[in-house]
PDB file of C-alpha atoms in Angstrom:
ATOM      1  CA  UNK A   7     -72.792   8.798 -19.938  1.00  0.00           C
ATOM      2  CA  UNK A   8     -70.700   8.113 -17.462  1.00  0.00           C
ATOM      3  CA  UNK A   9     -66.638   8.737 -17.241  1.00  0.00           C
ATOM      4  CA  UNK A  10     -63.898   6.630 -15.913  1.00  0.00           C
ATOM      5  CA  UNK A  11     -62.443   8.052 -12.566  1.00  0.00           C
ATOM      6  CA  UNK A  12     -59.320   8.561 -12.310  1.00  0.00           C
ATOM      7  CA  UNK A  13     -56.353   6.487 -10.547  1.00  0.00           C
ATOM      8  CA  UNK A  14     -54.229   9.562  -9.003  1.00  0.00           C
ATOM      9  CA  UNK A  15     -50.537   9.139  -8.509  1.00  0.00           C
ATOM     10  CA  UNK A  16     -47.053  11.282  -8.369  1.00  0.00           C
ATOM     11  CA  UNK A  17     -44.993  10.633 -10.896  1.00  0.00           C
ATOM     12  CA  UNK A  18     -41.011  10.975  -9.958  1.00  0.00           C
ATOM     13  CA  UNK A  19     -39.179  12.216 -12.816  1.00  0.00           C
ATOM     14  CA  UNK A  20     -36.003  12.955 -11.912  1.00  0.00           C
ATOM     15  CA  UNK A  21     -33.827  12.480 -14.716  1.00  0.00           C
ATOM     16  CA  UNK A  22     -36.829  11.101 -16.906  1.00  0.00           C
ATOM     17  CA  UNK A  23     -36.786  11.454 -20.759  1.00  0.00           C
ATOM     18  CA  UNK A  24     -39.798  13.390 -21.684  1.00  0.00           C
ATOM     19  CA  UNK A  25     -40.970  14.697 -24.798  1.00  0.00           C
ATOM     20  CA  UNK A  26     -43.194  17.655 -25.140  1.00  0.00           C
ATOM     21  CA  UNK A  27     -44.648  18.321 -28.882  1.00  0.00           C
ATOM     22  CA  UNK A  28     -45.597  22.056 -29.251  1.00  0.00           C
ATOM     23  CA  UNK A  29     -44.163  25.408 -28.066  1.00  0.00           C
ATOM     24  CA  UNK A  30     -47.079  27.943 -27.520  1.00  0.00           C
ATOM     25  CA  UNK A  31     -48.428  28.966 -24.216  1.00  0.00           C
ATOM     26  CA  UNK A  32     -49.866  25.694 -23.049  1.00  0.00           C
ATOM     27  CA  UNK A  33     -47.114  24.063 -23.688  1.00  0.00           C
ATOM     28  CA  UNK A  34     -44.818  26.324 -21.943  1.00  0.00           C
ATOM     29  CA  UNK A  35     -46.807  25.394 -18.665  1.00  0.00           C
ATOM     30  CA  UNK A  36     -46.570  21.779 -19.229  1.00  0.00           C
ATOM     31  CA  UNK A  37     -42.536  22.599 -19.587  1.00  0.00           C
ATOM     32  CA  UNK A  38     -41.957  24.485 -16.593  1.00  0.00           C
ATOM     33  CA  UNK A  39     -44.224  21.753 -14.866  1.00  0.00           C
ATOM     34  CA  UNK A  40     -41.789  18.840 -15.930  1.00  0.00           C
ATOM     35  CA  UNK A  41     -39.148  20.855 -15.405  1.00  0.00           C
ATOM     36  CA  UNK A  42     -39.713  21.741 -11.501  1.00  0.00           C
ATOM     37  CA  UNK A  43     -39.920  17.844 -11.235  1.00  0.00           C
ATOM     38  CA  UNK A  44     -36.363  17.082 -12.615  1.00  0.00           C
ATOM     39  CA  UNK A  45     -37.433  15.982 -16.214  1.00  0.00           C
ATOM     40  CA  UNK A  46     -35.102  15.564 -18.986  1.00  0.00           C
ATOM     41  CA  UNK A  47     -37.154  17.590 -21.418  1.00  0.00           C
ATOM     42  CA  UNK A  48     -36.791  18.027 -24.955  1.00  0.00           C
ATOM     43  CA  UNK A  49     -39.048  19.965 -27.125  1.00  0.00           C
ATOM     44  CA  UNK A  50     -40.460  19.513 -30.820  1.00  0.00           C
ATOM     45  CA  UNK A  51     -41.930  22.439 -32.174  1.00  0.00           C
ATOM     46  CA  UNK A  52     -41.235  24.987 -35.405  1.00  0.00           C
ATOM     47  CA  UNK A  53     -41.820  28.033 -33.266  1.00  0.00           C
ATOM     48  CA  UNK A  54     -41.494  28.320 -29.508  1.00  0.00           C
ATOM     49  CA  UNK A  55     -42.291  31.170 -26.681  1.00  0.00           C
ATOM     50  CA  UNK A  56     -39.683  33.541 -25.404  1.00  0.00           C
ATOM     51  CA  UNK A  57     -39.281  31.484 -22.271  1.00  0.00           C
ATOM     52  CA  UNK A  58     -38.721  28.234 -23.908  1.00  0.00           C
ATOM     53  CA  UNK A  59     -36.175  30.228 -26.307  1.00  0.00           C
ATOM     54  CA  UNK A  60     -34.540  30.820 -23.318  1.00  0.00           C
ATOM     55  CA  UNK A  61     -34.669  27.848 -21.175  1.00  0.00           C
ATOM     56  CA  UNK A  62     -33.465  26.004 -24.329  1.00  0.00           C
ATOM     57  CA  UNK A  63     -30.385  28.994 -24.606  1.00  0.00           C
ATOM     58  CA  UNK A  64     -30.106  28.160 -21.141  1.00  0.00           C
ATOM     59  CA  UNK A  65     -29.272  24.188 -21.822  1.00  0.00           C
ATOM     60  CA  UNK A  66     -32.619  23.433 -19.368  1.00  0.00           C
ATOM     61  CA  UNK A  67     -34.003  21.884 -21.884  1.00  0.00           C
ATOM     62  CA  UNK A  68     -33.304  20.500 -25.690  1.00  0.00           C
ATOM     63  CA  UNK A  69     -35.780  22.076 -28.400  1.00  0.00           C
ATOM     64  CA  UNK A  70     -36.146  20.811 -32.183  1.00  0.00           C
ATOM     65  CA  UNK A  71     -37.246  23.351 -34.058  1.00  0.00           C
ATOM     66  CA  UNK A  72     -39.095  21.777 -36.344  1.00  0.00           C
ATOM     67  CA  UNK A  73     -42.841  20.000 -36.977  1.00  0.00           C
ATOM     68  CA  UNK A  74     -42.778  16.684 -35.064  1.00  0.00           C
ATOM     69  CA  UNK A  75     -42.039  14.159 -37.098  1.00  0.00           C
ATOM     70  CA  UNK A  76     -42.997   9.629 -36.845  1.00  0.00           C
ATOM     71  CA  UNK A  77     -40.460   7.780 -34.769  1.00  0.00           C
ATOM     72  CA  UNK A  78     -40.176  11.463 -31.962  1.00  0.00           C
ATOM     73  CA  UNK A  79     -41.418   9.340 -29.103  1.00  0.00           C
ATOM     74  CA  UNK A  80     -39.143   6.671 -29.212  1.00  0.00           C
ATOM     75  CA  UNK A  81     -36.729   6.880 -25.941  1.00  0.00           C
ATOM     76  CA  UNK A  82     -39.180   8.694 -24.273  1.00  0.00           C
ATOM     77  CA  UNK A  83     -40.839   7.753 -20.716  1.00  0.00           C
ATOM     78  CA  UNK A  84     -42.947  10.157 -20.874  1.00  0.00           C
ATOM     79  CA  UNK A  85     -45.088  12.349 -24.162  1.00  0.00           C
ATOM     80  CA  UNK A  86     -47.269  15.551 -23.547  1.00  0.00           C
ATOM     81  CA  UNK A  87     -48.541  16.829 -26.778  1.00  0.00           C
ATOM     82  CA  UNK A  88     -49.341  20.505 -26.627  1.00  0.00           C
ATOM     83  CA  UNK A  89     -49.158  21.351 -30.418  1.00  0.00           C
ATOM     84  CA  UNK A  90     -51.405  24.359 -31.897  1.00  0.00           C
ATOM     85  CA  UNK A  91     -52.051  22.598 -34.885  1.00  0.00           C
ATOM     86  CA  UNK A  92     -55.353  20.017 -33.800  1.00  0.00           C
ATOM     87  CA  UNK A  93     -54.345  17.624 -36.494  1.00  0.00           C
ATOM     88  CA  UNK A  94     -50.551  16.482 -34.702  1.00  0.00           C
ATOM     89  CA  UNK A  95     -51.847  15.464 -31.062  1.00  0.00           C
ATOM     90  CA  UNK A  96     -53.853  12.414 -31.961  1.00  0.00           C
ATOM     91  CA  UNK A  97     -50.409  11.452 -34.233  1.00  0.00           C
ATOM     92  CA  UNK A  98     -48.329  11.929 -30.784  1.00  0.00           C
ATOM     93  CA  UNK A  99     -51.129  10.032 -28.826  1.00  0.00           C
ATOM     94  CA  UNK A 100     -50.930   6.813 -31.554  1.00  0.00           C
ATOM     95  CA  UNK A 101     -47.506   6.739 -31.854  1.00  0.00           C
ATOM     96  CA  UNK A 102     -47.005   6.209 -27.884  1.00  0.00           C
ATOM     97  CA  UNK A 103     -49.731   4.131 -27.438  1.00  0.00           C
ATOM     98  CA  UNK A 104     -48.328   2.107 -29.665  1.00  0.00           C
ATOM     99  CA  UNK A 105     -44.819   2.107 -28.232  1.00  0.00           C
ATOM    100  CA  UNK A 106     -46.361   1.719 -24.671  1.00  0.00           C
ATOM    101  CA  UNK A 107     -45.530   5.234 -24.075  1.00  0.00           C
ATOM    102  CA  UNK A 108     -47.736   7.467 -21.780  1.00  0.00           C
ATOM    103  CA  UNK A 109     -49.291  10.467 -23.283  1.00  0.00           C
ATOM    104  CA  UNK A 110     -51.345  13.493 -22.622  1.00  0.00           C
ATOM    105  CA  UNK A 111     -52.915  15.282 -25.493  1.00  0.00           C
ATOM    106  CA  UNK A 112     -53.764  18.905 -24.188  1.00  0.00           C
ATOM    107  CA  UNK A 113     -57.509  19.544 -23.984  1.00  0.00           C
ATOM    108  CA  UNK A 114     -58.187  15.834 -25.380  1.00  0.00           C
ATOM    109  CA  UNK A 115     -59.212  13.581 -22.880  1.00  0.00           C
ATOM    110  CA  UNK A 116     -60.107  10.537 -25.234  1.00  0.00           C
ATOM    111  CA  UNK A 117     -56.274  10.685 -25.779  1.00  0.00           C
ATOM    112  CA  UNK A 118     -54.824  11.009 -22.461  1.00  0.00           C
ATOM    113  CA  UNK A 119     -53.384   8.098 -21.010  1.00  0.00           C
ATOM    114  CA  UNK A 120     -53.202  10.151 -17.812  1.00  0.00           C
ATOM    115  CA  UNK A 121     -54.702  13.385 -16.852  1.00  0.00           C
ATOM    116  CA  UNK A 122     -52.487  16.969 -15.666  1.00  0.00           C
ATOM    117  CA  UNK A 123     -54.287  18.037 -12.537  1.00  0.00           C
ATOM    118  CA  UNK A 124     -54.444  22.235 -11.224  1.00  0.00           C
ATOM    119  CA  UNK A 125     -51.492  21.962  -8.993  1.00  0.00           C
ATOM    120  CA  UNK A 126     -50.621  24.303  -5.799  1.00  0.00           C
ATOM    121  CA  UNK A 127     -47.227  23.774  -3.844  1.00  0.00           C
ATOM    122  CA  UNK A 128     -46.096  24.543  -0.224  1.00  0.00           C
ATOM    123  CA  UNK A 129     -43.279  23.503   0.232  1.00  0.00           C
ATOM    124  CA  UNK A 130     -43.263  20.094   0.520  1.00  0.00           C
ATOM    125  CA  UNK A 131     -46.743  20.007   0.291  1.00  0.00           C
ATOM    126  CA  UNK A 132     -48.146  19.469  -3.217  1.00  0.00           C
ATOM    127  CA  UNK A 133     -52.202  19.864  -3.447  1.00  0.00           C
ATOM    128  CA  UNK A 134     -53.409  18.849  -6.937  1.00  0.00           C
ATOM    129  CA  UNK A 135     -57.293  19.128  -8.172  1.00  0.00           C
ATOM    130  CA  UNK A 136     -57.923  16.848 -10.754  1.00  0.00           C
ATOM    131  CA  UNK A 137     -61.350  16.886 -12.401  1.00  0.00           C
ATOM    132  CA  UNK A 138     -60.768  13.505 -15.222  1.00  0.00           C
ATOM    133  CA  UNK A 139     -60.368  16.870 -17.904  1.00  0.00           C
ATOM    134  CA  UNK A 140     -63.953  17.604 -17.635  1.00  0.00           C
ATOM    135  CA  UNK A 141     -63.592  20.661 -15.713  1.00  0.00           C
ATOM    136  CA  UNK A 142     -60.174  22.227 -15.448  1.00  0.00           C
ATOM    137  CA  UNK A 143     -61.918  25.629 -14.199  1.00  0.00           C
ATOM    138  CA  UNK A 144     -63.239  23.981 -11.680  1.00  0.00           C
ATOM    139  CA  UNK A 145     -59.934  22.020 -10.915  1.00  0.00           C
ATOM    140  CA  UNK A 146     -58.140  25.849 -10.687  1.00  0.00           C
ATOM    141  CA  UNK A 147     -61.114  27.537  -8.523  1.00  0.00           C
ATOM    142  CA  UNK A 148     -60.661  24.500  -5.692  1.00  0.00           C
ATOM    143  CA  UNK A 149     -57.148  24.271  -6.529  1.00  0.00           C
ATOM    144  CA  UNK A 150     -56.626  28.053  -5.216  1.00  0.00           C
ATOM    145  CA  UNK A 151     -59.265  27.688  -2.178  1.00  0.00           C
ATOM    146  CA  UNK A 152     -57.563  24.842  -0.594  1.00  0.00           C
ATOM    147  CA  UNK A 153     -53.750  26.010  -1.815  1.00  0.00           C
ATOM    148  CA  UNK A 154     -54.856  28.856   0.562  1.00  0.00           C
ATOM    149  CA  UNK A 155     -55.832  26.796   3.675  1.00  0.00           C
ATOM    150  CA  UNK A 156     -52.277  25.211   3.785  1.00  0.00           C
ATOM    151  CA  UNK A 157     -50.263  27.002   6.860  1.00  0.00           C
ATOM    152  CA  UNK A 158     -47.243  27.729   7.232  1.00  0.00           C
ATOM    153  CA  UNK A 159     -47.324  25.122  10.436  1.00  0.00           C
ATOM    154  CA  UNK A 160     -48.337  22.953   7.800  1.00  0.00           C
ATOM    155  CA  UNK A 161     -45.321  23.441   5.871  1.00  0.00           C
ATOM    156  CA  UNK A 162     -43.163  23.385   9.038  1.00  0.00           C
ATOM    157  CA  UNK A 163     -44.961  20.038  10.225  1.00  0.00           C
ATOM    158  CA  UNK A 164     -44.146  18.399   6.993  1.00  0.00           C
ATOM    159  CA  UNK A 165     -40.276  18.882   7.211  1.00  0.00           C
ATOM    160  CA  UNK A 166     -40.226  18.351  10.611  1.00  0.00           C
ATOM    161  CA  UNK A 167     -41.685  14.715   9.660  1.00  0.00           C
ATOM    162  CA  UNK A 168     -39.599  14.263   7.060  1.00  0.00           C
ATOM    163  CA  UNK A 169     -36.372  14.932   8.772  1.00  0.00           C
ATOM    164  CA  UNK A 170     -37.580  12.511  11.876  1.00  0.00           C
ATOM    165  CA  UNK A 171     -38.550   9.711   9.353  1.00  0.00           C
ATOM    166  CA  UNK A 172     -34.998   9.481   7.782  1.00  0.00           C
ATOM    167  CA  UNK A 173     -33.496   9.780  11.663  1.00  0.00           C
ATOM    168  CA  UNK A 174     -35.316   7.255  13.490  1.00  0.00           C
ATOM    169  CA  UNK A 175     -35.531   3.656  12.640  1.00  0.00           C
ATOM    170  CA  UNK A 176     -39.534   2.390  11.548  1.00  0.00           C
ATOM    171  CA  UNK A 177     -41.187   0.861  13.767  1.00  0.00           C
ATOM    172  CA  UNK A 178     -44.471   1.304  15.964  1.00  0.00           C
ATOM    173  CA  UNK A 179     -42.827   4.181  18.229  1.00  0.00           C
ATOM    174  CA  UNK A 180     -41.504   5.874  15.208  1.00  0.00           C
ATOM    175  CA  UNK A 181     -45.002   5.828  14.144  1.00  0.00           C
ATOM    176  CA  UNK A 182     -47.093   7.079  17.156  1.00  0.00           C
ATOM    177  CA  UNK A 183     -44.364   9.884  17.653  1.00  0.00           C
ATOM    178  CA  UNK A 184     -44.844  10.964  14.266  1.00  0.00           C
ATOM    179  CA  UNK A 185     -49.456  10.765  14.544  1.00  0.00           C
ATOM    180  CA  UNK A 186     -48.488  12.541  17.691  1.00  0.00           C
ATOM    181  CA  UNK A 187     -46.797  15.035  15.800  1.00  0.00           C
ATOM    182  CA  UNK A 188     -49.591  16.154  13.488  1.00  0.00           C
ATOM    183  CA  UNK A 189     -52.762  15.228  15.796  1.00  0.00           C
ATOM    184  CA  UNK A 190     -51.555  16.176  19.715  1.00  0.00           C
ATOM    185  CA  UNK A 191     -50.369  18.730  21.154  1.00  0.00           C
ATOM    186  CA  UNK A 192     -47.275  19.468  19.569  1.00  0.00           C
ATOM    187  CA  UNK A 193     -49.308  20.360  16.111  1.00  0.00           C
ATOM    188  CA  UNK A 194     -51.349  21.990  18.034  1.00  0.00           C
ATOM    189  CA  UNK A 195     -48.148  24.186  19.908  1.00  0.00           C
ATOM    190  CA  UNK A 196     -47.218  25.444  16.317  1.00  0.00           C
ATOM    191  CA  UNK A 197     -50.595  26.036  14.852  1.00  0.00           C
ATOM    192  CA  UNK A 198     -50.715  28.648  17.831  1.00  0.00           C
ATOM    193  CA  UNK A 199     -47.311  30.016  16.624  1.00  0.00           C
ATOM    194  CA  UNK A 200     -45.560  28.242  19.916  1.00  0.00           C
ATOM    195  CA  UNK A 201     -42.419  26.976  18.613  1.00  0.00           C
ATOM    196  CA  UNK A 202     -40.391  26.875  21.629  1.00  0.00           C
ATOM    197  CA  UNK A 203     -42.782  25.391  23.614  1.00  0.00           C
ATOM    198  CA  UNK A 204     -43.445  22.616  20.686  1.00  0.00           C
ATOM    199  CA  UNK A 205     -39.322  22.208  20.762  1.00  0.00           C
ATOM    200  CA  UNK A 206     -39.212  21.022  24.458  1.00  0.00           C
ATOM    201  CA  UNK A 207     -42.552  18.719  24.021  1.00  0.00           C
ATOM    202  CA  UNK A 208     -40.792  17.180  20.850  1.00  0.00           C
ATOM    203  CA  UNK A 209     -37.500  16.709  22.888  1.00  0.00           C
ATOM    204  CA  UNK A 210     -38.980  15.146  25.453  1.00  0.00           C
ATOM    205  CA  UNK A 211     -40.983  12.976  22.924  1.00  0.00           C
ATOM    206  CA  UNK A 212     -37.515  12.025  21.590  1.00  0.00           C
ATOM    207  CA  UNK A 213     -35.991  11.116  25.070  1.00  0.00           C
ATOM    208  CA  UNK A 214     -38.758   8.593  25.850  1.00  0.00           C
ATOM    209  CA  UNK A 215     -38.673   7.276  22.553  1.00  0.00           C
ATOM    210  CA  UNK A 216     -34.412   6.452  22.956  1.00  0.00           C
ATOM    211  CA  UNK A 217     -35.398   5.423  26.624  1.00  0.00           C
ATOM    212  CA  UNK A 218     -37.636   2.995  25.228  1.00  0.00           C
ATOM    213  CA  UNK A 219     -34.777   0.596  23.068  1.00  0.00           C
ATOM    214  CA  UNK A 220     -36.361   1.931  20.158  1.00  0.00           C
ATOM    215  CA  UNK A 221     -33.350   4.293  18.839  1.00  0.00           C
ATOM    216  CA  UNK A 222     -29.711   3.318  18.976  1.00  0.00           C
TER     217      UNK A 222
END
């Protein structure tokens, strides 16, 4: 039988409701997780770990201590359902389908409107390993192999992009300086470790790119 693949996307959620049901060890992760991104998390759960104790002490994050109960999701943009008890996380999953509410049931994929993928970060550089939930082991193994490959020219490279992109207006110069960048000999100066010399190629990069009319 075959599965669905996957549509993969980065959600932004910056001051984004979400609720997360449960408050063992799973769930934890999936908190810290939503957390890093700028969530507005609150918790539901009769018993939580020390480190959602403490976030929660901390005013990081809002925790109900109590079983989840009908009408929880309601607000919510978001639902991860990461209970211990089996029998709540298909209650979480109907309740926001119904409301049009995305949810992920932990280790359920026949309820998961959207799958968590084995995330490494560097910098601005997020890799994440998805596997549709059929394989999460598999999604950690590659996720630490290629975590590893990223450089720290590669981390370098990024912000160096970014800052350029929000300095100089779009357009096709903006865009051949910035390929150039990452595929010529610039990328290639700082995956030797030559940042100087990379500095005066980029300058001069720059300079041709105002002579052009293409800055102001």
């Amino acid at each position: 039988m075959s599965h669905p693949i996957d549509y993969p996307v980065c959600l932004r959620l910056e001051g984004r409701r979400v609720l997360l049901v449960g408050g063992g060890t799973i769930a934890e992760g999936r908190a810290l997780a939503a957390l890093e991104a700028g969530a507005r998390l609150r918790v539901v759960a009769p018993e939580a770990t020390a480190t959602l104790r403490t976030l929660a002490t901390e005013g990081r994050l809002e925790w109900l201590a109590r079983p989840y109960a009908s009408g929880d999701v309601r607000g919510h943009d978001l639902v991860l359902a990461a209970a211990d008890d089996t029998s709540v996380g298909p209650r979480v999953a109907a309740e926001a389908r119904a409301l049009g509410i995305w949810v992920n049931t932990a280790d359920v994929p026949a309820l998961c409107d959207f799958t968590l993928p084995s995330v490494g970060r560097r910098g601005p550089i997020t890799l994440a390993i998805s596997t549709a939930g059929q394989a999460p082991a598999v999604a950690r193994l590659l996720r630490r192999e290629l975590t590893a490959r990223v450089a720290p020219h590669h981390v370098w490279l990024a912000r160096l992009s970014g800052w350029l992109r929000r300095r100089l207006p779009a357009g096709v110069e903006r865009q051949r300086l910035l390929k150039g960048l990452v595929e010529g000999d610039i990328g290639a100066l700082l995956a030797r470790g030559e940042r100087k010399a990379a500095g005066v190629r980029l300058r001069a990069a720059l300079k041709t790119l105002k002579s052009s009319g293409e800055t102001t």
